[in-house]
Amino acid sequence: DYLVRLEQGRDTRPSASVIAALANALRLDDDQHRQLSMLARVSQSVCPAAGPLTRVVVPTLRALLERLGTTPAFVVGPANDVLAWNGAWGHLVRPLGMLDDAEPNLARYVFLHRDARMVYPDWTAAADDQVGRLRAATARWDDNEHFATLIDELRTAPDFVERWSKFATTDKRRGTTRILHPDFGRLRINYEVLLLPDDVDELRLITWLPADDSTADALASLGDTAAPSSPAQLRIIG
């Protein structure tokens, strides 16, 4: 029935129940189900042009970041631009070079920063995660100027080009990564990606949690050692 209505132009946005039924019928896993939902949200009888990628993080979300205390946390957009972060995350990653750019981006860091391969002992997994996330974002943002500029910049890295040509869409919500830190040594971090389902800009809140005792001790020492910093906080909304 939905396909008939779609063909007749009477309904171009299926309900969540329709999407769930389709996902069950096609035996989709969680990542595939989420991708189908995203495609349905942004689809019309013809695909509309993507709007601008937001760099604004609402005050309540920034307040939540700071209330996480010694738990490093940050907010990213669909192109993996880092839009806001708390003091713990800033203090942890600044020595790694993740905040060197005026507009930090995790994919740019992984593929183009000189220290990334040393910082990530499992660099291949980090690179795969970045490409998978960008692949997922192309469904909506492929025609966005900022997104296209980022992809062109990343294409200067052969390792990115190789992955981009063959990598499937993925959007991992949790996992474990290792970081070699100049001050804290080897860290094992469990990351959790919290989706903001009502946010049309597809922002994500990411937290870093210790995966072992030595990492827990390192993160506990962060405290209030750095003031909160965020490009979003510098914007004045009239």
PDB file of C-alpha atoms in Angstrom:
ATOM      1  CA  ASP A   1       0.000   0.000   0.000  1.00  0.00           C
ATOM      2  CA  TYR A   2       2.835   2.381   0.859  1.00  0.00           C
ATOM      3  CA  LEU A   3       4.511   1.742  -2.504  1.00  0.00           C
ATOM      4  CA  VAL A   4       1.238   2.547  -4.292  1.00  0.00           C
ATOM      5  CA  ARG A   5       0.892   5.814  -2.387  1.00  0.00           C
ATOM      6  CA  LEU A   6       4.524   6.640  -3.098  1.00  0.00           C
ATOM      7  CA  GLU A   7       4.084   6.062  -6.823  1.00  0.00           C
ATOM      8  CA  GLN A   8       1.001   8.284  -6.859  1.00  0.00           C
ATOM      9  CA  GLY A   9       2.879  11.019  -5.025  1.00  0.00           C
ATOM     10  CA  ARG A  10       0.493  10.974  -2.066  1.00  0.00           C
ATOM     11  CA  ASP A  11       2.999   9.858   0.560  1.00  0.00           C
ATOM     12  CA  THR A  12       6.757  10.155   0.383  1.00  0.00           C
ATOM     13  CA  ARG A  13       7.630   9.697   4.050  1.00  0.00           C
ATOM     14  CA  PRO A  14       6.740   6.284   5.515  1.00  0.00           C
ATOM     15  CA  SER A  15       5.948   5.936   9.203  1.00  0.00           C
ATOM     16  CA  ALA A  16       8.280   4.241  11.664  1.00  0.00           C
ATOM     17  CA  SER A  17       5.998   1.197  11.709  1.00  0.00           C
ATOM     18  CA  VAL A  18       6.249   0.848   7.925  1.00  0.00           C
ATOM     19  CA  ILE A  19      10.029   1.095   8.084  1.00  0.00           C
ATOM     20  CA  ALA A  20      10.139  -1.486  10.882  1.00  0.00           C
ATOM     21  CA  ALA A  21       7.965  -3.867   8.855  1.00  0.00           C
ATOM     22  CA  LEU A  22      10.177  -3.463   5.802  1.00  0.00           C
ATOM     23  CA  ALA A  23      13.313  -4.009   7.892  1.00  0.00           C
ATOM     24  CA  ASN A  24      11.870  -7.184   9.416  1.00  0.00           C
ATOM     25  CA  ALA A  25      10.752  -8.498   6.034  1.00  0.00           C
ATOM     26  CA  LEU A  26      14.204  -7.883   4.567  1.00  0.00           C
ATOM     27  CA  ARG A  27      15.922  -9.320   7.678  1.00  0.00           C
ATOM     28  CA  LEU A  28      18.040  -6.204   8.134  1.00  0.00           C
ATOM     29  CA  ASP A  29      20.461  -5.892  11.037  1.00  0.00           C
ATOM     30  CA  ASP A  30      20.489  -2.827  13.312  1.00  0.00           C
ATOM     31  CA  ASP A  31      22.891  -0.804  11.132  1.00  0.00           C
ATOM     32  CA  GLN A  32      20.929  -1.576   7.951  1.00  0.00           C
ATOM     33  CA  HIS A  33      17.629  -0.770   9.684  1.00  0.00           C
ATOM     34  CA  ARG A  34      19.006   2.590  10.824  1.00  0.00           C
ATOM     35  CA  GLN A  35      20.285   3.356   7.328  1.00  0.00           C
ATOM     36  CA  LEU A  36      16.866   2.532   5.838  1.00  0.00           C
ATOM     37  CA  SER A  37      15.215   4.856   8.362  1.00  0.00           C
ATOM     38  CA  MET A  38      17.615   7.656   7.494  1.00  0.00           C
ATOM     39  CA  LEU A  39      16.972   7.220   3.777  1.00  0.00           C
ATOM     40  CA  ALA A  40      13.236   7.305   4.374  1.00  0.00           C
ATOM     41  CA  ARG A  41      13.466  10.512   6.402  1.00  0.00           C
ATOM     42  CA  VAL A  42      15.334  12.421   3.747  1.00  0.00           C
ATOM     43  CA  SER A  43      13.600  10.991   0.692  1.00  0.00           C
ATOM     44  CA  GLN A  44      10.788  12.594  -1.224  1.00  0.00           C
ATOM     45  CA  SER A  45       9.453  11.811  -4.698  1.00  0.00           C
ATOM     46  CA  VAL A  46      12.780  13.268  -5.796  1.00  0.00           C
ATOM     47  CA  CYS A  47      15.731  13.739  -3.450  1.00  0.00           C
ATOM     48  CA  PRO A  48      15.956  17.322  -2.194  1.00  0.00           C
ATOM     49  CA  ALA A  49      19.202  19.246  -2.037  1.00  0.00           C
ATOM     50  CA  ALA A  50      20.893  18.997   1.330  1.00  0.00           C
ATOM     51  CA  GLY A  51      20.836  22.038   3.553  1.00  0.00           C
ATOM     52  CA  PRO A  52      23.898  23.471   5.284  1.00  0.00           C
ATOM     53  CA  LEU A  53      25.734  21.395   7.855  1.00  0.00           C
ATOM     54  CA  THR A  54      25.063  22.979  11.216  1.00  0.00           C
ATOM     55  CA  ARG A  55      27.864  24.044  13.540  1.00  0.00           C
ATOM     56  CA  VAL A  56      25.478  25.076  16.320  1.00  0.00           C
ATOM     57  CA  VAL A  57      25.093  22.948  19.461  1.00  0.00           C
ATOM     58  CA  VAL A  58      22.200  23.925  21.707  1.00  0.00           C
ATOM     59  CA  PRO A  59      23.045  25.200  25.215  1.00  0.00           C
ATOM     60  CA  THR A  60      21.341  22.274  26.962  1.00  0.00           C
ATOM     61  CA  LEU A  61      23.543  19.788  25.100  1.00  0.00           C
ATOM     62  CA  ARG A  62      26.675  21.776  25.935  1.00  0.00           C
ATOM     63  CA  ALA A  63      25.562  21.827  29.586  1.00  0.00           C
ATOM     64  CA  LEU A  64      25.159  18.044  29.481  1.00  0.00           C
ATOM     65  CA  LEU A  65      28.713  17.700  28.169  1.00  0.00           C
ATOM     66  CA  GLU A  66      30.123  19.605  31.136  1.00  0.00           C
ATOM     67  CA  ARG A  67      28.036  17.692  33.669  1.00  0.00           C
ATOM     68  CA  LEU A  68      29.766  14.501  32.553  1.00  0.00           C
ATOM     69  CA  GLY A  69      32.782  15.722  34.538  1.00  0.00           C
ATOM     70  CA  THR A  70      35.834  13.500  34.079  1.00  0.00           C
ATOM     71  CA  THR A  71      34.124  11.455  31.355  1.00  0.00           C
ATOM     72  CA  PRO A  72      35.517  12.748  28.045  1.00  0.00           C
ATOM     73  CA  ALA A  73      32.645  13.574  25.717  1.00  0.00           C
ATOM     74  CA  PHE A  74      32.068  15.496  22.518  1.00  0.00           C
ATOM     75  CA  VAL A  75      29.476  16.188  19.823  1.00  0.00           C
ATOM     76  CA  VAL A  76      30.011  15.465  16.136  1.00  0.00           C
ATOM     77  CA  GLY A  77      28.044  16.258  13.004  1.00  0.00           C
ATOM     78  CA  PRO A  78      27.354  13.879  10.101  1.00  0.00           C
ATOM     79  CA  ALA A  79      30.720  14.659   8.462  1.00  0.00           C
ATOM     80  CA  ASN A  80      32.485  13.907  11.776  1.00  0.00           C
ATOM     81  CA  ASP A  81      33.172  17.573  12.450  1.00  0.00           C
ATOM     82  CA  VAL A  82      33.780  18.009  16.181  1.00  0.00           C
ATOM     83  CA  LEU A  83      31.338  20.746  17.175  1.00  0.00           C
ATOM     84  CA  ALA A  84      31.594  20.824  20.979  1.00  0.00           C
ATOM     85  CA  TRP A  85      33.448  19.030  23.746  1.00  0.00           C
ATOM     86  CA  ASN A  86      33.888  19.105  27.488  1.00  0.00           C
ATOM     87  CA  GLY A  87      37.027  20.010  29.401  1.00  0.00           C
ATOM     88  CA  ALA A  88      37.991  16.369  30.015  1.00  0.00           C
ATOM     89  CA  TRP A  89      38.006  15.467  26.328  1.00  0.00           C
ATOM     90  CA  GLY A  90      39.783  18.667  25.359  1.00  0.00           C
ATOM     91  CA  HIS A  91      42.527  18.102  27.920  1.00  0.00           C
ATOM     92  CA  LEU A  92      42.927  14.491  26.804  1.00  0.00           C
ATOM     93  CA  VAL A  93      43.111  15.002  23.036  1.00  0.00           C
ATOM     94  CA  ARG A  94      44.793  18.389  22.684  1.00  0.00           C
ATOM     95  CA  PRO A  95      48.292  16.880  23.070  1.00  0.00           C
ATOM     96  CA  LEU A  96      47.373  14.380  20.323  1.00  0.00           C
ATOM     97  CA  GLY A  97      46.746  17.143  17.791  1.00  0.00           C
ATOM     98  CA  MET A  98      43.026  16.451  17.434  1.00  0.00           C
ATOM     99  CA  LEU A  99      42.225  20.113  18.076  1.00  0.00           C
ATOM    100  CA  ASP A 100      44.957  21.608  15.897  1.00  0.00           C
ATOM    101  CA  ASP A 101      42.499  22.742  13.213  1.00  0.00           C
ATOM    102  CA  ALA A 102      40.194  25.703  13.677  1.00  0.00           C
ATOM    103  CA  GLU A 103      37.314  23.348  12.780  1.00  0.00           C
ATOM    104  CA  PRO A 104      38.381  19.888  14.038  1.00  0.00           C
ATOM    105  CA  ASN A 105      37.294  16.841  12.059  1.00  0.00           C
ATOM    106  CA  LEU A 106      37.959  13.248  13.098  1.00  0.00           C
ATOM    107  CA  ALA A 107      38.248  11.873   9.556  1.00  0.00           C
ATOM    108  CA  ARG A 108      40.718  14.585   8.575  1.00  0.00           C
ATOM    109  CA  TYR A 109      42.749  13.820  11.680  1.00  0.00           C
ATOM    110  CA  VAL A 110      42.868  10.068  11.084  1.00  0.00           C
ATOM    111  CA  PHE A 111      43.902  10.313   7.430  1.00  0.00           C
ATOM    112  CA  LEU A 112      45.896  13.531   7.224  1.00  0.00           C
ATOM    113  CA  HIS A 113      47.449  14.324  10.601  1.00  0.00           C
ATOM    114  CA  ARG A 114      51.108  13.369  10.879  1.00  0.00           C
ATOM    115  CA  ASP A 115      50.681  11.793  14.346  1.00  0.00           C
ATOM    116  CA  ALA A 116      47.484   9.781  13.767  1.00  0.00           C
ATOM    117  CA  ARG A 117      49.142   6.448  13.004  1.00  0.00           C
ATOM    118  CA  MET A 118      51.214   6.696  16.165  1.00  0.00           C
ATOM    119  CA  VAL A 119      48.260   7.812  18.293  1.00  0.00           C
ATOM    120  CA  TYR A 120      46.069   4.938  17.048  1.00  0.00           C
ATOM    121  CA  PRO A 121      47.906   1.586  17.374  1.00  0.00           C
ATOM    122  CA  ASP A 122      44.856   0.099  15.595  1.00  0.00           C
ATOM    123  CA  TRP A 123      44.948   2.755  12.878  1.00  0.00           C
ATOM    124  CA  THR A 124      43.372   0.481  10.260  1.00  0.00           C
ATOM    125  CA  ALA A 125      40.266   0.011  12.402  1.00  0.00           C
ATOM    126  CA  ALA A 126      40.076   3.761  13.102  1.00  0.00           C
ATOM    127  CA  ALA A 127      40.336   4.515   9.379  1.00  0.00           C
ATOM    128  CA  ASP A 128      37.654   1.951   8.529  1.00  0.00           C
ATOM    129  CA  ASP A 129      35.299   3.468  11.114  1.00  0.00           C
ATOM    130  CA  GLN A 130      35.746   6.957   9.692  1.00  0.00           C
ATOM    131  CA  VAL A 131      35.076   5.891   6.116  1.00  0.00           C
ATOM    132  CA  GLY A 132      32.066   3.840   7.144  1.00  0.00           C
ATOM    133  CA  ARG A 133      30.545   6.830   8.941  1.00  0.00           C
ATOM    134  CA  LEU A 134      31.150   9.140   5.988  1.00  0.00           C
ATOM    135  CA  ARG A 135      29.628   6.554   3.654  1.00  0.00           C
ATOM    136  CA  ALA A 136      26.515   6.531   5.840  1.00  0.00           C
ATOM    137  CA  ALA A 137      26.320  10.326   5.636  1.00  0.00           C
ATOM    138  CA  THR A 138      26.423  10.421   1.822  1.00  0.00           C
ATOM    139  CA  ALA A 139      22.742   9.405   1.617  1.00  0.00           C
ATOM    140  CA  ARG A 140      21.748  12.894   2.733  1.00  0.00           C
ATOM    141  CA  TRP A 141      24.833  15.091   2.535  1.00  0.00           C
ATOM    142  CA  ASP A 142      26.573  14.033  -0.672  1.00  0.00           C
ATOM    143  CA  ASP A 143      25.601  17.284  -2.440  1.00  0.00           C
ATOM    144  CA  ASN A 144      26.497  19.502   0.504  1.00  0.00           C
ATOM    145  CA  GLU A 145      29.404  21.827  -0.310  1.00  0.00           C
ATOM    146  CA  HIS A 146      31.195  21.381   3.014  1.00  0.00           C
ATOM    147  CA  PHE A 147      30.826  17.609   2.847  1.00  0.00           C
ATOM    148  CA  ALA A 148      32.079  17.493  -0.762  1.00  0.00           C
ATOM    149  CA  THR A 149      35.066  19.691   0.117  1.00  0.00           C
ATOM    150  CA  LEU A 150      35.993  17.382   2.963  1.00  0.00           C
ATOM    151  CA  ILE A 151      35.822  14.294   0.740  1.00  0.00           C
ATOM    152  CA  ASP A 152      37.994  16.016  -1.872  1.00  0.00           C
ATOM    153  CA  GLU A 153      40.530  16.864   0.821  1.00  0.00           C
ATOM    154  CA  LEU A 154      40.563  13.289   2.093  1.00  0.00           C
ATOM    155  CA  ARG A 155      41.068  11.979  -1.438  1.00  0.00           C
ATOM    156  CA  THR A 156      44.629  13.308  -1.255  1.00  0.00           C
ATOM    157  CA  ALA A 157      45.317  10.349   1.070  1.00  0.00           C
ATOM    158  CA  PRO A 158      45.746   7.077  -0.888  1.00  0.00           C
ATOM    159  CA  ASP A 159      44.540   5.032   2.095  1.00  0.00           C
ATOM    160  CA  PHE A 160      41.273   6.949   2.045  1.00  0.00           C
ATOM    161  CA  VAL A 161      40.812   6.532  -1.710  1.00  0.00           C
ATOM    162  CA  GLU A 162      41.300   2.775  -1.414  1.00  0.00           C
ATOM    163  CA  ARG A 163      38.680   2.478   1.306  1.00  0.00           C
ATOM    164  CA  TRP A 164      36.222   4.929  -0.212  1.00  0.00           C
ATOM    165  CA  SER A 165      36.029   2.963  -3.447  1.00  0.00           C
ATOM    166  CA  LYS A 166      35.014  -0.290  -1.785  1.00  0.00           C
ATOM    167  CA  PHE A 167      33.873   0.328   1.775  1.00  0.00           C
ATOM    168  CA  ALA A 168      30.298  -0.437   2.792  1.00  0.00           C
ATOM    169  CA  THR A 169      28.112   1.900   4.823  1.00  0.00           C
ATOM    170  CA  THR A 170      28.499   1.407   8.569  1.00  0.00           C
ATOM    171  CA  ASP A 171      27.675   3.497  11.599  1.00  0.00           C
ATOM    172  CA  LYS A 172      29.031   1.841  14.745  1.00  0.00           C
ATOM    173  CA  ARG A 173      27.409   2.914  17.976  1.00  0.00           C
ATOM    174  CA  ARG A 174      29.918   1.374  20.353  1.00  0.00           C
ATOM    175  CA  GLY A 175      33.329  -0.228  20.365  1.00  0.00           C
ATOM    176  CA  THR A 176      36.795  -0.160  21.885  1.00  0.00           C
ATOM    177  CA  THR A 177      39.795   1.766  20.653  1.00  0.00           C
ATOM    178  CA  ARG A 178      43.396   2.107  21.831  1.00  0.00           C
ATOM    179  CA  ILE A 179      45.268   5.377  22.067  1.00  0.00           C
ATOM    180  CA  LEU A 180      48.932   6.009  22.754  1.00  0.00           C
ATOM    181  CA  HIS A 181      49.033   9.211  24.787  1.00  0.00           C
ATOM    182  CA  PRO A 182      52.223  11.235  25.444  1.00  0.00           C
ATOM    183  CA  ASP A 183      51.199  11.909  29.065  1.00  0.00           C
ATOM    184  CA  PHE A 184      49.116   8.890  30.055  1.00  0.00           C
ATOM    185  CA  GLY A 185      50.691   6.118  28.002  1.00  0.00           C
ATOM    186  CA  ARG A 186      48.549   3.362  26.506  1.00  0.00           C
ATOM    187  CA  LEU A 187      44.829   3.880  26.952  1.00  0.00           C
ATOM    188  CA  ARG A 188      41.991   1.476  26.154  1.00  0.00           C
ATOM    189  CA  ILE A 189      38.741   3.345  25.629  1.00  0.00           C
ATOM    190  CA  ASN A 190      35.194   2.105  25.214  1.00  0.00           C
ATOM    191  CA  TYR A 191      33.255   4.603  23.137  1.00  0.00           C
ATOM    192  CA  GLU A 192      29.479   4.988  23.113  1.00  0.00           C
ATOM    193  CA  VAL A 193      27.706   6.900  20.341  1.00  0.00           C
ATOM    194  CA  LEU A 194      24.410   8.367  21.517  1.00  0.00           C
ATOM    195  CA  LEU A 195      22.117   9.255  18.632  1.00  0.00           C
ATOM    196  CA  LEU A 196      19.864  12.295  18.882  1.00  0.00           C
ATOM    197  CA  PRO A 197      16.859  10.934  16.946  1.00  0.00           C
ATOM    198  CA  ASP A 198      14.854  14.149  16.929  1.00  0.00           C
ATOM    199  CA  ASP A 199      17.773  16.203  15.624  1.00  0.00           C
ATOM    200  CA  VAL A 200      17.394  16.774  11.877  1.00  0.00           C
ATOM    201  CA  ASP A 201      21.054  17.773  11.723  1.00  0.00           C
ATOM    202  CA  GLU A 202      22.076  14.216  12.723  1.00  0.00           C
ATOM    203  CA  LEU A 203      24.303  15.208  15.622  1.00  0.00           C
ATOM    204  CA  ARG A 204      25.822  12.550  17.860  1.00  0.00           C
ATOM    205  CA  LEU A 205      27.030  12.673  21.440  1.00  0.00           C
ATOM    206  CA  ILE A 206      30.074  10.445  21.953  1.00  0.00           C
ATOM    207  CA  THR A 207      31.456   9.447  25.347  1.00  0.00           C
ATOM    208  CA  TRP A 208      34.801   7.809  26.100  1.00  0.00           C
ATOM    209  CA  LEU A 209      34.769   5.332  28.989  1.00  0.00           C
ATOM    210  CA  PRO A 210      37.754   3.451  30.457  1.00  0.00           C
ATOM    211  CA  ALA A 211      38.179  -0.157  29.317  1.00  0.00           C
ATOM    212  CA  ASP A 212      40.754  -1.054  31.980  1.00  0.00           C
ATOM    213  CA  ASP A 213      41.979   0.115  35.384  1.00  0.00           C
ATOM    214  CA  SER A 214      44.985   2.100  34.153  1.00  0.00           C
ATOM    215  CA  THR A 215      42.791   4.022  31.726  1.00  0.00           C
ATOM    216  CA  ALA A 216      40.254   4.651  34.503  1.00  0.00           C
ATOM    217  CA  ASP A 217      43.015   6.144  36.656  1.00  0.00           C
ATOM    218  CA  ALA A 218      44.180   8.358  33.774  1.00  0.00           C
ATOM    219  CA  LEU A 219      40.676   9.648  33.035  1.00  0.00           C
ATOM    220  CA  ALA A 220      39.944  10.244  36.705  1.00  0.00           C
ATOM    221  CA  SER A 221      42.956  12.556  36.860  1.00  0.00           C
ATOM    222  CA  LEU A 222      41.516  14.857  34.202  1.00  0.00           C
ATOM    223  CA  GLY A 223      39.080  16.653  36.509  1.00  0.00           C
ATOM    224  CA  ASP A 224      38.789  20.338  35.783  1.00  0.00           C
ATOM    225  CA  THR A 225      42.288  20.647  34.340  1.00  0.00           C
ATOM    226  CA  ALA A 226      41.028  22.368  31.200  1.00  0.00           C
ATOM    227  CA  ALA A 227      38.347  24.929  30.599  1.00  0.00           C
ATOM    228  CA  PRO A 228      35.505  23.890  28.286  1.00  0.00           C
ATOM    229  CA  SER A 229      36.139  24.760  24.667  1.00  0.00           C
ATOM    230  CA  SER A 230      33.924  24.591  21.622  1.00  0.00           C
ATOM    231  CA  PRO A 231      33.494  26.306  18.274  1.00  0.00           C
ATOM    232  CA  ALA A 232      29.751  26.282  18.963  1.00  0.00           C
ATOM    233  CA  GLN A 233      30.223  28.331  22.148  1.00  0.00           C
ATOM    234  CA  LEU A 234      31.822  31.118  20.136  1.00  0.00           C
ATOM    235  CA  ARG A 235      28.714  31.650  18.044  1.00  0.00           C
ATOM    236  CA  ILE A 236      26.161  34.279  19.026  1.00  0.00           C
ATOM    237  CA  ILE A 237      22.646  33.336  18.066  1.00  0.00           C
ATOM    238  CA  GLY A 238      20.528  36.418  17.619  1.00  0.00           C
TER     239      GLY A 238
END
